Short mmCIF file of C-alpha atoms in Angstrom, two decimals:
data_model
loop_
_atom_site.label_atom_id
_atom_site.label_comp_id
_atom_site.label_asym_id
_atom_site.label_seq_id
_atom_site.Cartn_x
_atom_site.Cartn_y
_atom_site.Cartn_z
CA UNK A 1 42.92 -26.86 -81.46
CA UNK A 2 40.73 -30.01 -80.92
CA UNK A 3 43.97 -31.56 -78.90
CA UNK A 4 43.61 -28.32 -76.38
CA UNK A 5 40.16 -28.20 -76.22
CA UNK A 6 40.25 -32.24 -75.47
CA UNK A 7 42.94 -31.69 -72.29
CA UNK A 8 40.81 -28.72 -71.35
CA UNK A 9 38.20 -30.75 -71.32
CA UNK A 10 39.29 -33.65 -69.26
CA UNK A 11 40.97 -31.24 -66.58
CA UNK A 12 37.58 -29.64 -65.93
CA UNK A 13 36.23 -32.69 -65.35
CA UNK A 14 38.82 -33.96 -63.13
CA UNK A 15 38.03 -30.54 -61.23
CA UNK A 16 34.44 -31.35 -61.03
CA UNK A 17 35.52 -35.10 -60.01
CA UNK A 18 37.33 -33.68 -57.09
CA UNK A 19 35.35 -31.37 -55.76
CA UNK A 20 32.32 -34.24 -55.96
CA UNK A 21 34.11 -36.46 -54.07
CA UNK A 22 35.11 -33.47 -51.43
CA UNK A 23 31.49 -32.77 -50.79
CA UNK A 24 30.55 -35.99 -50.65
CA UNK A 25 33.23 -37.03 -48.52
CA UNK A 26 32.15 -34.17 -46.16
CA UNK A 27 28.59 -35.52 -46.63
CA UNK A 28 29.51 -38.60 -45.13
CA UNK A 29 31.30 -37.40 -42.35
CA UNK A 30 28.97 -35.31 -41.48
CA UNK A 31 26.53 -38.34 -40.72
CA UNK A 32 28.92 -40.75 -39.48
CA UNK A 33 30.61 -38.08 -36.90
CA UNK A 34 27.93 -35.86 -35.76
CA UNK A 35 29.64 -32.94 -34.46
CA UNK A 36 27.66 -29.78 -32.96
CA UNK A 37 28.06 -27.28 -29.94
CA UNK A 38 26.18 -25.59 -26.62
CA UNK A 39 27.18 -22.51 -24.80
CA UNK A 40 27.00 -23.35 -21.07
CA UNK A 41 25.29 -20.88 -18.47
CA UNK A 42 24.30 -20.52 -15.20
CA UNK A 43 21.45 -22.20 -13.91
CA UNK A 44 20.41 -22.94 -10.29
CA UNK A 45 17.26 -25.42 -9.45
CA UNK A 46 15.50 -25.53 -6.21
CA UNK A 47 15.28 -28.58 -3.76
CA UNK A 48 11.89 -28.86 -3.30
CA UNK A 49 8.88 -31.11 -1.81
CA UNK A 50 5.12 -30.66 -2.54
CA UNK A 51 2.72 -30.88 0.01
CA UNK A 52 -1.18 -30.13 0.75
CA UNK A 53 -2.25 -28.22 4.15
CA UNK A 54 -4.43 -25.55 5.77
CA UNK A 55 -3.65 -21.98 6.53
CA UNK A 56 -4.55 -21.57 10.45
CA UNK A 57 -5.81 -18.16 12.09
CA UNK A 58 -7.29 -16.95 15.18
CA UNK A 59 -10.58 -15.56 13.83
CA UNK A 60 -13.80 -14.22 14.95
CA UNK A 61 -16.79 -14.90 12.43
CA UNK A 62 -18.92 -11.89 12.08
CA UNK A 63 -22.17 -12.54 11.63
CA UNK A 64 -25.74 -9.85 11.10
CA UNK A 65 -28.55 -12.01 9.61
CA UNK A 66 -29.90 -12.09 6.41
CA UNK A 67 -30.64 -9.29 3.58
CA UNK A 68 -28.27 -7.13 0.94
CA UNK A 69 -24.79 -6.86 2.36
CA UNK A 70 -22.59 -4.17 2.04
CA UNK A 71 -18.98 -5.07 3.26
CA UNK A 72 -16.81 -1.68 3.85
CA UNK A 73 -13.27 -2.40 4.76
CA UNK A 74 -11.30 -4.18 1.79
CA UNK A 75 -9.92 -7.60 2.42
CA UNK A 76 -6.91 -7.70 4.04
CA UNK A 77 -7.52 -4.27 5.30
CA UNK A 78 -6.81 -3.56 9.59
CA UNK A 79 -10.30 -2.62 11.39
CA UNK A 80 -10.33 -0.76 15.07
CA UNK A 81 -12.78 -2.17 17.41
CA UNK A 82 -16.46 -0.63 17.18
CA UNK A 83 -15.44 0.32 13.57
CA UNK A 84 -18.43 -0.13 11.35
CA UNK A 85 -17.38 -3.15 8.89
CA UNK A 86 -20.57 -3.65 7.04
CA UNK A 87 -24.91 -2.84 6.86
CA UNK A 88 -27.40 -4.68 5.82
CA UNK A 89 -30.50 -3.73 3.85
CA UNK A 90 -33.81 -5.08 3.87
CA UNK A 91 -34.34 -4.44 0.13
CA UNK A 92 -33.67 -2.99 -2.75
CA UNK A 93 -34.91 0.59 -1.71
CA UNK A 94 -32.67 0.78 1.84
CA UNK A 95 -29.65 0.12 -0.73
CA UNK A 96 -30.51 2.56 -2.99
CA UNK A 97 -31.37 4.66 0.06
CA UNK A 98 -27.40 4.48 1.34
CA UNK A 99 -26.26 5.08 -2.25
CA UNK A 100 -28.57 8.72 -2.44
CA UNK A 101 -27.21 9.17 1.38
CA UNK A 102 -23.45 8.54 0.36
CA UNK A 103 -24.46 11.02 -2.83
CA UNK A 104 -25.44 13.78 -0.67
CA UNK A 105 -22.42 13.45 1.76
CA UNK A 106 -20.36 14.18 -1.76
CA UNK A 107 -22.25 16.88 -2.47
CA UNK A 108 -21.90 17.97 0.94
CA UNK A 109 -18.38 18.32 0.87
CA UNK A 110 -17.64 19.90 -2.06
CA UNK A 111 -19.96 22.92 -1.15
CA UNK A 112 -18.44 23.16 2.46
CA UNK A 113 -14.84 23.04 0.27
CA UNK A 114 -16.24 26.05 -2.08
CA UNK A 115 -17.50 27.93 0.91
CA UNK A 116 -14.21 27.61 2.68
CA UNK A 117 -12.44 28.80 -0.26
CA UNK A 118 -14.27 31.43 -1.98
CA UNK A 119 -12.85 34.80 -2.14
CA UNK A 120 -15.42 36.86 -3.37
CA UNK A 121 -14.04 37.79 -6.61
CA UNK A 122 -13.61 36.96 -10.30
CA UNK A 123 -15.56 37.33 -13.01
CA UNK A 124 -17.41 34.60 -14.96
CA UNK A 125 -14.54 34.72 -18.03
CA UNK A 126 -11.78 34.22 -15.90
CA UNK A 127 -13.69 31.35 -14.11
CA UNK A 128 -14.39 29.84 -17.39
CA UNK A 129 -10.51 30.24 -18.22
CA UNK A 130 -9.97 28.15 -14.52
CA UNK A 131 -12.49 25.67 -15.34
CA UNK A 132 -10.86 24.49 -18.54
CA UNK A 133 -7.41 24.81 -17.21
CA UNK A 134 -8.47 22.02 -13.94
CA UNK A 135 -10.15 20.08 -16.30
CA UNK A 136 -6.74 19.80 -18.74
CA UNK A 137 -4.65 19.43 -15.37
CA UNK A 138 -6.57 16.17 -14.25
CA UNK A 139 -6.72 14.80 -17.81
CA UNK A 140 -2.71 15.28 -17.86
CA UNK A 141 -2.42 13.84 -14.74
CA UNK A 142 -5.21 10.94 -15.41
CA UNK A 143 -3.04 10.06 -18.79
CA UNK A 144 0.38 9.92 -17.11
CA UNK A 145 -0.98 7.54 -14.24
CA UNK A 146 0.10 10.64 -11.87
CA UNK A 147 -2.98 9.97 -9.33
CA UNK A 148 -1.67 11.15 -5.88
CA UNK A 149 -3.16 14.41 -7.02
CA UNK A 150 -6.41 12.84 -8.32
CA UNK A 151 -8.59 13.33 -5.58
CA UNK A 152 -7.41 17.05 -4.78
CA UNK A 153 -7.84 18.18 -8.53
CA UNK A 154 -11.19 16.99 -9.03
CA UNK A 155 -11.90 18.83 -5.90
CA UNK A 156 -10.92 21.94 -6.90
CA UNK A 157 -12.51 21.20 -10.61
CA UNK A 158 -15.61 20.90 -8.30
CA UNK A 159 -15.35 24.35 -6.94
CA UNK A 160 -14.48 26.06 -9.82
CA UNK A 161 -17.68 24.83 -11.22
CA UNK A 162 -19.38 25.36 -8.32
CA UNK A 163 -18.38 29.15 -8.00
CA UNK A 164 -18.88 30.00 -11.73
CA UNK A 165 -22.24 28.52 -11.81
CA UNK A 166 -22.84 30.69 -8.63
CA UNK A 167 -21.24 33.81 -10.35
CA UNK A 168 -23.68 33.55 -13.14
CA UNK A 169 -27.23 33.18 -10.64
CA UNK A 170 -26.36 34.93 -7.41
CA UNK A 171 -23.70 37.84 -6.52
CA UNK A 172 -23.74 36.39 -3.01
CA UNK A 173 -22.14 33.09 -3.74
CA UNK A 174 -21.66 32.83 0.20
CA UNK A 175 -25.04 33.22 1.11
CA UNK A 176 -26.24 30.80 -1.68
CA UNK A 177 -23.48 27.98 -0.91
CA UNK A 178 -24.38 28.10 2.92
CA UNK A 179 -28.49 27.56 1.70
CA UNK A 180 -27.61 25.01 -0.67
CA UNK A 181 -25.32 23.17 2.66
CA UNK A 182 -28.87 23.90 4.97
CA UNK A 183 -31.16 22.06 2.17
CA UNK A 184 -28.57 19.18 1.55
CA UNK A 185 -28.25 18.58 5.33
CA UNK A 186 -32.10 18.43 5.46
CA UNK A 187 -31.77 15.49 2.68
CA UNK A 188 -29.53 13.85 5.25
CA UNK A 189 -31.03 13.95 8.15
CA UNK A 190 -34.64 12.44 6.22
CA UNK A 191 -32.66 9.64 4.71
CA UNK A 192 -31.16 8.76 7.94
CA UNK A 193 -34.56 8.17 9.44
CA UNK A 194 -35.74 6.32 6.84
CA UNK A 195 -32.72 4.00 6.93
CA UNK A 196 -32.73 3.37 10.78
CA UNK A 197 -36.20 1.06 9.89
CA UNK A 198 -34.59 -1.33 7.75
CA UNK A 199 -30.91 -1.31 8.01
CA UNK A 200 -28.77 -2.39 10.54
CA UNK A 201 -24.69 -2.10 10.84
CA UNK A 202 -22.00 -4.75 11.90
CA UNK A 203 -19.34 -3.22 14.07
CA UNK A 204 -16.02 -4.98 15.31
CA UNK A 205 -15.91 -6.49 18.22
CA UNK A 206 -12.23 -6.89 18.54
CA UNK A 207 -9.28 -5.12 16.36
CA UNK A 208 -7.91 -7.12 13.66
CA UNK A 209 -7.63 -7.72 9.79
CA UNK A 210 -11.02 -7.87 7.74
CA UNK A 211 -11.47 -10.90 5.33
CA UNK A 212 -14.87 -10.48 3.41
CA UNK A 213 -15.39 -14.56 3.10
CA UNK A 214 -16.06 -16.88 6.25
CA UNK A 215 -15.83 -20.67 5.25
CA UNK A 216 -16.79 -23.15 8.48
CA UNK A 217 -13.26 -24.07 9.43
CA UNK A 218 -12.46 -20.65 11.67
CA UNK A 219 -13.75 -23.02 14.74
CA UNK A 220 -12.20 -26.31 13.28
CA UNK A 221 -9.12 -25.20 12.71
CA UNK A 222 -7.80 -23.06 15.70
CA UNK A 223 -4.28 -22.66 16.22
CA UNK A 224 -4.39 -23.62 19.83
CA UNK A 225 -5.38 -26.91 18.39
CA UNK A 226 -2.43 -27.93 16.32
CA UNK A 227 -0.13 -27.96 19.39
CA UNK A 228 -0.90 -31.62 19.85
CA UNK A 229 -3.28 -32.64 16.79
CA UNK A 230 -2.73 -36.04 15.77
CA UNK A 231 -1.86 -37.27 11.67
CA UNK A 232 -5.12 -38.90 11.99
CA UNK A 233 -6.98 -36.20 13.34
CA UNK A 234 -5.72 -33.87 10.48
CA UNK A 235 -7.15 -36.51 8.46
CA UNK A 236 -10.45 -36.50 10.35
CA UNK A 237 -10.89 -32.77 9.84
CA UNK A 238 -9.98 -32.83 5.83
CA UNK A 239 -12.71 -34.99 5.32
CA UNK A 240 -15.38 -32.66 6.35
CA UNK A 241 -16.79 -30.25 4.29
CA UNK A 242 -17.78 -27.20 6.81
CA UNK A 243 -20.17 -24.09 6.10
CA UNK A 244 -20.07 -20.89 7.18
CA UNK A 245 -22.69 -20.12 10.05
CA UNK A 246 -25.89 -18.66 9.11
CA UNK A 247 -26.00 -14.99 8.17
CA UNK A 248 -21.94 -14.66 8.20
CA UNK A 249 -20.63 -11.72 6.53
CA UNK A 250 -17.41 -12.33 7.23
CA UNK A 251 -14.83 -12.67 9.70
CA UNK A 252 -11.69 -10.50 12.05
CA UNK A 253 -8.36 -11.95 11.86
CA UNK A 254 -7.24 -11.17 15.37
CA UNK A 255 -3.59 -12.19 15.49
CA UNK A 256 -0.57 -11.57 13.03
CA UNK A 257 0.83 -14.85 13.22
CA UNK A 258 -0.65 -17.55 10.48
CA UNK A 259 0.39 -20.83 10.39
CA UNK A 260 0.25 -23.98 7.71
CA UNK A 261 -0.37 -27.26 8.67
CA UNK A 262 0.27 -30.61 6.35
CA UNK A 263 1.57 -34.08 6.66
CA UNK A 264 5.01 -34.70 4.94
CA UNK A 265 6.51 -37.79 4.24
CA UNK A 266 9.04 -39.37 6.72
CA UNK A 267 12.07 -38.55 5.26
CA UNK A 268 11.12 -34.69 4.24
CA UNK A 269 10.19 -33.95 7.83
CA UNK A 270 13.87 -35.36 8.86
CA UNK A 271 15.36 -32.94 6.92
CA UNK A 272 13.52 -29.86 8.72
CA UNK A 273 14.57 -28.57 12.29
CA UNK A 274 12.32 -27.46 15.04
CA UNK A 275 12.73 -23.62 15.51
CA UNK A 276 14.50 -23.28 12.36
CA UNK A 277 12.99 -21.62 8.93
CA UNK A 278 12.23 -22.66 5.99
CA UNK A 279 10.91 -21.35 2.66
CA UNK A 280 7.49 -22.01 1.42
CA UNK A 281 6.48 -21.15 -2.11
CA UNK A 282 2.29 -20.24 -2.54
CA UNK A 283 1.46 -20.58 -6.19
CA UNK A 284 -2.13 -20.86 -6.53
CA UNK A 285 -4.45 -18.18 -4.90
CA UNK A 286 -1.69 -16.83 -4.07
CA UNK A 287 1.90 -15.76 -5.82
CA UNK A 288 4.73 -15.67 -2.87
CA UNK A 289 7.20 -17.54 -1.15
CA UNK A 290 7.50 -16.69 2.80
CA UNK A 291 9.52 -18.01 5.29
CA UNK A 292 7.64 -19.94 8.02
CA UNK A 293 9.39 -20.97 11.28
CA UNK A 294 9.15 -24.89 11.76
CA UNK A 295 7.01 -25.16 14.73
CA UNK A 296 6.09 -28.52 15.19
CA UNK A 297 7.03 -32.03 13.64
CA UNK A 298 4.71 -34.61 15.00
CA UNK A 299 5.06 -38.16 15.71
CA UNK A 300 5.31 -40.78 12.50
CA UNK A 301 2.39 -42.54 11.40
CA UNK A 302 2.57 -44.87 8.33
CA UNK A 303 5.15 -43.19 6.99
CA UNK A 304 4.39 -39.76 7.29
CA UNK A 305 4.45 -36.71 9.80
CA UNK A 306 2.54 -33.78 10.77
CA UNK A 307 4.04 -30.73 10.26
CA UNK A 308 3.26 -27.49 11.84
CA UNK A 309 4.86 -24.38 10.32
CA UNK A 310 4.32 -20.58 11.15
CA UNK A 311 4.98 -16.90 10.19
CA UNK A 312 3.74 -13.42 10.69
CA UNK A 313 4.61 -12.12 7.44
CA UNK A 314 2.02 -10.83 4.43
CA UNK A 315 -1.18 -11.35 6.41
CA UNK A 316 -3.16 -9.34 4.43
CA UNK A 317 -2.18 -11.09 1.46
CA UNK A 318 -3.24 -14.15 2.27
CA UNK A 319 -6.53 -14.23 4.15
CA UNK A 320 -8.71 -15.46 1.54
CA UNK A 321 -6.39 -18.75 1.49
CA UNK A 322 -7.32 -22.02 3.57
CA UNK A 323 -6.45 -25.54 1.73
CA UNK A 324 -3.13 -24.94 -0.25
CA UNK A 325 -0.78 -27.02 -2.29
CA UNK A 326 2.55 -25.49 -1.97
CA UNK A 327 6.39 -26.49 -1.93
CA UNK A 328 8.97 -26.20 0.51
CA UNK A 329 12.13 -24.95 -0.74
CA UNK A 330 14.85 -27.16 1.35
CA UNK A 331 17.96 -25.71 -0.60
CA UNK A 332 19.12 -23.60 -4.16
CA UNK A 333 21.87 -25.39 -5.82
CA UNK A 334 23.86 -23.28 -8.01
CA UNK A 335 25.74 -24.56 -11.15
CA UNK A 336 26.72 -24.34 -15.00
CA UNK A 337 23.82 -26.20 -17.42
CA UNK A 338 24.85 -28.70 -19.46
CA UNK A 339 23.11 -30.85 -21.63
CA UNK A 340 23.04 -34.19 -20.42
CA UNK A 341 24.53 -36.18 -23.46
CA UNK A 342 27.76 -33.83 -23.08
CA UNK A 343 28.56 -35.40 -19.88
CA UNK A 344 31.56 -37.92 -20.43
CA UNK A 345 34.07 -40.82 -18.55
CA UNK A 346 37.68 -39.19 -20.29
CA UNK A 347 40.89 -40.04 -19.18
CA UNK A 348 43.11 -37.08 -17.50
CA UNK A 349 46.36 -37.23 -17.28
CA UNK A 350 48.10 -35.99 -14.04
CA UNK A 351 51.57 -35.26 -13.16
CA UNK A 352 53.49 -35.46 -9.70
CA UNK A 353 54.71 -31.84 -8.35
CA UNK A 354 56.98 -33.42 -6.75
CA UNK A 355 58.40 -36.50 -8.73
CA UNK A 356 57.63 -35.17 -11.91
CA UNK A 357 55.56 -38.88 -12.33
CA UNK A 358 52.68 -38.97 -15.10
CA UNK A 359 49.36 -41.06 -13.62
CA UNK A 360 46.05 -41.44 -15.48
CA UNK A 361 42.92 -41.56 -14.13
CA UNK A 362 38.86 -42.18 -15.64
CA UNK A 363 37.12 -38.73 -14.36
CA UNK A 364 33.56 -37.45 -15.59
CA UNK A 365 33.49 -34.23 -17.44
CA UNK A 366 32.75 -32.41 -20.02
CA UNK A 367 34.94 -31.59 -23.56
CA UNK A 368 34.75 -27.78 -24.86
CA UNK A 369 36.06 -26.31 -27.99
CA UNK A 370 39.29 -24.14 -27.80
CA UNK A 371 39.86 -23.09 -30.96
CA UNK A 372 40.03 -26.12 -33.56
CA UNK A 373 40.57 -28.63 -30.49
CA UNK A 374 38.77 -30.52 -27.78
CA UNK A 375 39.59 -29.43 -24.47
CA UNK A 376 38.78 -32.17 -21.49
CA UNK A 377 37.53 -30.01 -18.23
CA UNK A 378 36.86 -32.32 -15.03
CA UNK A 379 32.85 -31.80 -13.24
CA UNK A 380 31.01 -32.78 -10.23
CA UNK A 381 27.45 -33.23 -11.10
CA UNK A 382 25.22 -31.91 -9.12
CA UNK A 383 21.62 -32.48 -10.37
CA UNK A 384 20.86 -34.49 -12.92
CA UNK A 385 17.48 -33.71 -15.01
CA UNK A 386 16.06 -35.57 -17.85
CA UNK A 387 17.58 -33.09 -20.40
CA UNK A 388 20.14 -31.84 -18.70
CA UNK A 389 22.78 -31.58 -16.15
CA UNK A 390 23.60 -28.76 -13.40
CA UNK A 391 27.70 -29.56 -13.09
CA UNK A 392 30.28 -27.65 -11.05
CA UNK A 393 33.92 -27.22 -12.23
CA UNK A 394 36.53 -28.95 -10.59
CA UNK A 395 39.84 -27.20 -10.50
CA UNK A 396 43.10 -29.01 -10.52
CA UNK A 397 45.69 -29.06 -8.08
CA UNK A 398 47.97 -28.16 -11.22
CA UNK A 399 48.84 -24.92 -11.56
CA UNK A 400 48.96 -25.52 -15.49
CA UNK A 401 45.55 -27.11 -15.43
CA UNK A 402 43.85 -24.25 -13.37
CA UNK A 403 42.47 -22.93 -17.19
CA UNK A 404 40.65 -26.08 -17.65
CA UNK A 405 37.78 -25.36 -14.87
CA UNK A 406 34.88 -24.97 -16.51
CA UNK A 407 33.25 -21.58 -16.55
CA UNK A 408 29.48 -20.54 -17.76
CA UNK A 409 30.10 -19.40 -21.11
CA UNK A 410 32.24 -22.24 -22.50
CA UNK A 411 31.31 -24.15 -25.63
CA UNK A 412 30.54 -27.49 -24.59
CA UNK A 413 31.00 -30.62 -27.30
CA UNK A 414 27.72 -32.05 -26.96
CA UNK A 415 27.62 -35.18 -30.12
CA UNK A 416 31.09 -36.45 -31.45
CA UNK A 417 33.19 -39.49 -31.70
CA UNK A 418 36.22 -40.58 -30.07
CA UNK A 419 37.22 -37.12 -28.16
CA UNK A 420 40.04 -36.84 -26.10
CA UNK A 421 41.97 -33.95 -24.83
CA UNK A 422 43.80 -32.34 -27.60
CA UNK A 423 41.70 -33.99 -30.86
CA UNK A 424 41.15 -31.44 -33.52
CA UNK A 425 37.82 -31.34 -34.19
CA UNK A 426 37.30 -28.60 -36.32
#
């Protein structure tokens, strides 16, 4: 029995030997051939240049003197000419006169809407019933973001109370509505001759898009004047520091087309065409990328060229913008990412169609795992990144090779030693 247990003994420890040295073994390998994977996808990364310009516009400055402002078009929003763009008050009390005026105008509507619909009938129960039953209606449609409705339900929630409250004082609803449209109109008309003392109104000369913010360069920077404006007088003009006039409030934007001036360096402006497009990315004040017709590409100076460029495309988007850093967008390049350190010289061997003759030849690429084994797949790089590389697969002029173009989706070999096409690896 101690004889067995003894040759047990020493073949459990030979089992424990082995499988020491196994992992160990692996252990070392494992430093000394570094072996791991990435799955390749599509990727695409723009051409681009940076530059800093002006947005150009025809535009009229409007201007009223001084005192509380009130602008009423939104920016970016198309005025008529004569339409009334904004009033100034004196003080405090002509602003809080307009607010009571705009109040009463409210008020007047809604009673000229429950005179034109009242019918002469229900009782105050069933009104009640109505009232509650608007009320739930707008909240449903307040809570679902459903607001095409808004301002027609809270009309009619307006009635209803209107006509219930009515019910409940007077049995001639009409009579009291039309008295209660007499009294407000009175209001008006008092308030309106009160505010004709100390508020005045800006109308619009011309037609044209509203911008709330006027900043000194609408007579500086004219687009008639880029048609021949000199590198150095760009220069001149971006070392000011303009103000609006006194007492703007604003200003008309009378023309659709926009345009962007900016220098660009010599060889940038070479690669842009006269009459030709291309696409500028806004990612500052403004989140867009429009394409702007090339208009003009002045004459070099120390290395660098004005460039004119123009558009008539998201207008009102962009009228608050003037000195812009943005990036021209020359071309897209399409491709498969790669990490960088996966691109390799490997040898790939060929064979004559036509001779049957086997050359070798050094060609860049990339390995990928097929099954257990490294599988050597010809690239073209096409932009190469500090990380990483955008490649394009080559395909053979073998019909037997035509499986070994790389496609998004194979798993590159990114660290190991000594790969060539074929090596089990794994």
């Amino acid at each position: 029995m101690k004889q067995g247990s003894a040759v047990i003994r020493s073949i459990t420890l030979l089992l424990l030997a082995a499988v020491l040295l196994y992992l160990g073994v692996s252990a070392w390998n494992s430093l000394r051939v570094p072996f791991s994977t990435f799955l390749s996808y599509s990727w695409s990364v723009d051409d681009t240049v940076e530059c800093t310009g002006y947005v150009v516009r025809e535009e009229t400055v409007l201007t009223g003197g001084s005192g509380l402002v009130d602008l009423l078009p939104n920016e970016g929003e198309k005025v008529a000419k004569g339409e009334l763009v904004a009033m100034i008050y004196q003080s405090e009390a002509g602003l809080d006169r307009q607010q009571a005026h705009q109040s009463l105008l409210l008020e007047r509507e809604q009673l000229q809407y429950a005179l034109q619909h009242l019918d002469g009938g229900g009782d105050t129960s069933q009104l009640s019933e109505q009232v509650v039953e608007s009320i739930t209606d707008l909240r449903a449609s307040v809570a679902a973001g459903e607001l095409g409705r808004l301002e027609e339900q809270a009309m009619a929630l307006r009635f209803l109370v209107y006509r219930r409250e009515l019910t409940y004082d007077n049995a001639d609803a009409a009579s009291s509505l039309a008295e209660s449209i007499q009294s407000v109109d009175q209001q008006l008309s008092s308030l309106r001759s009160q505010s004709a003392q100390d508020t005045a109104v800006i109308q619009a000369q011309v037609s044209g898009v509203f911008s709330g913010q006027a900043d000194g360069y609408e007579e500086i920077l004219r687009p008639e004047l880029l048609e021949d404006m000199s590198l150095s007088e760009f220069r001149a003009i971006r070392a000011q520091r303009p103000q609006a006039p006194p007492g703007a409030v604003g200003r008309l934007i009378t023309n659709s087309r926009w345009y962007f001036v900016c220098p660009l360096a010599r060889e940038d402006a070479a690669r842009l065409t006269q009459g030709r497009t291309v696409t500028v990315r806004f990612s500052l004040d403004w989140a867009g990328e429009v394409d702007m017709t090339v208009e003009r590409i002045g004459d070099e100076e120390n290395g660098q060229c004005l460039t004119v460029l123009s558009t008539d495309r998201y207008l009102s988007d962009t009228t608050l913008l003037r000195e812009q850093t943005v990036e021209l967008v020359f071309d897209t390049i399409g491709g498969i990412r790669v990490p960088k350190a996966a691109i390799r010289v490997g040898v790939q061997t060929q064979t004559d169609p036509d001779s049957g003759e086997k050359t070798q030849k050094n060609v860049t690429c990339v390995y990928t795992l097929v099954g257990s084994q490294a599988e050597l797949k010809p690239v073209e790089v096409l932009v190469q990144r500090d990380d990483y590389c955008l490649v394009e697969g080559i395909l053979s002029e073998s019909a037997n090779e035509a499986r070994k173009i790389l496609r998004a989706g194979d798993e590159i070999i990114v660290a190991a030693e000594d790969l060539f096409d074929g090596k089990v690896v794994r």
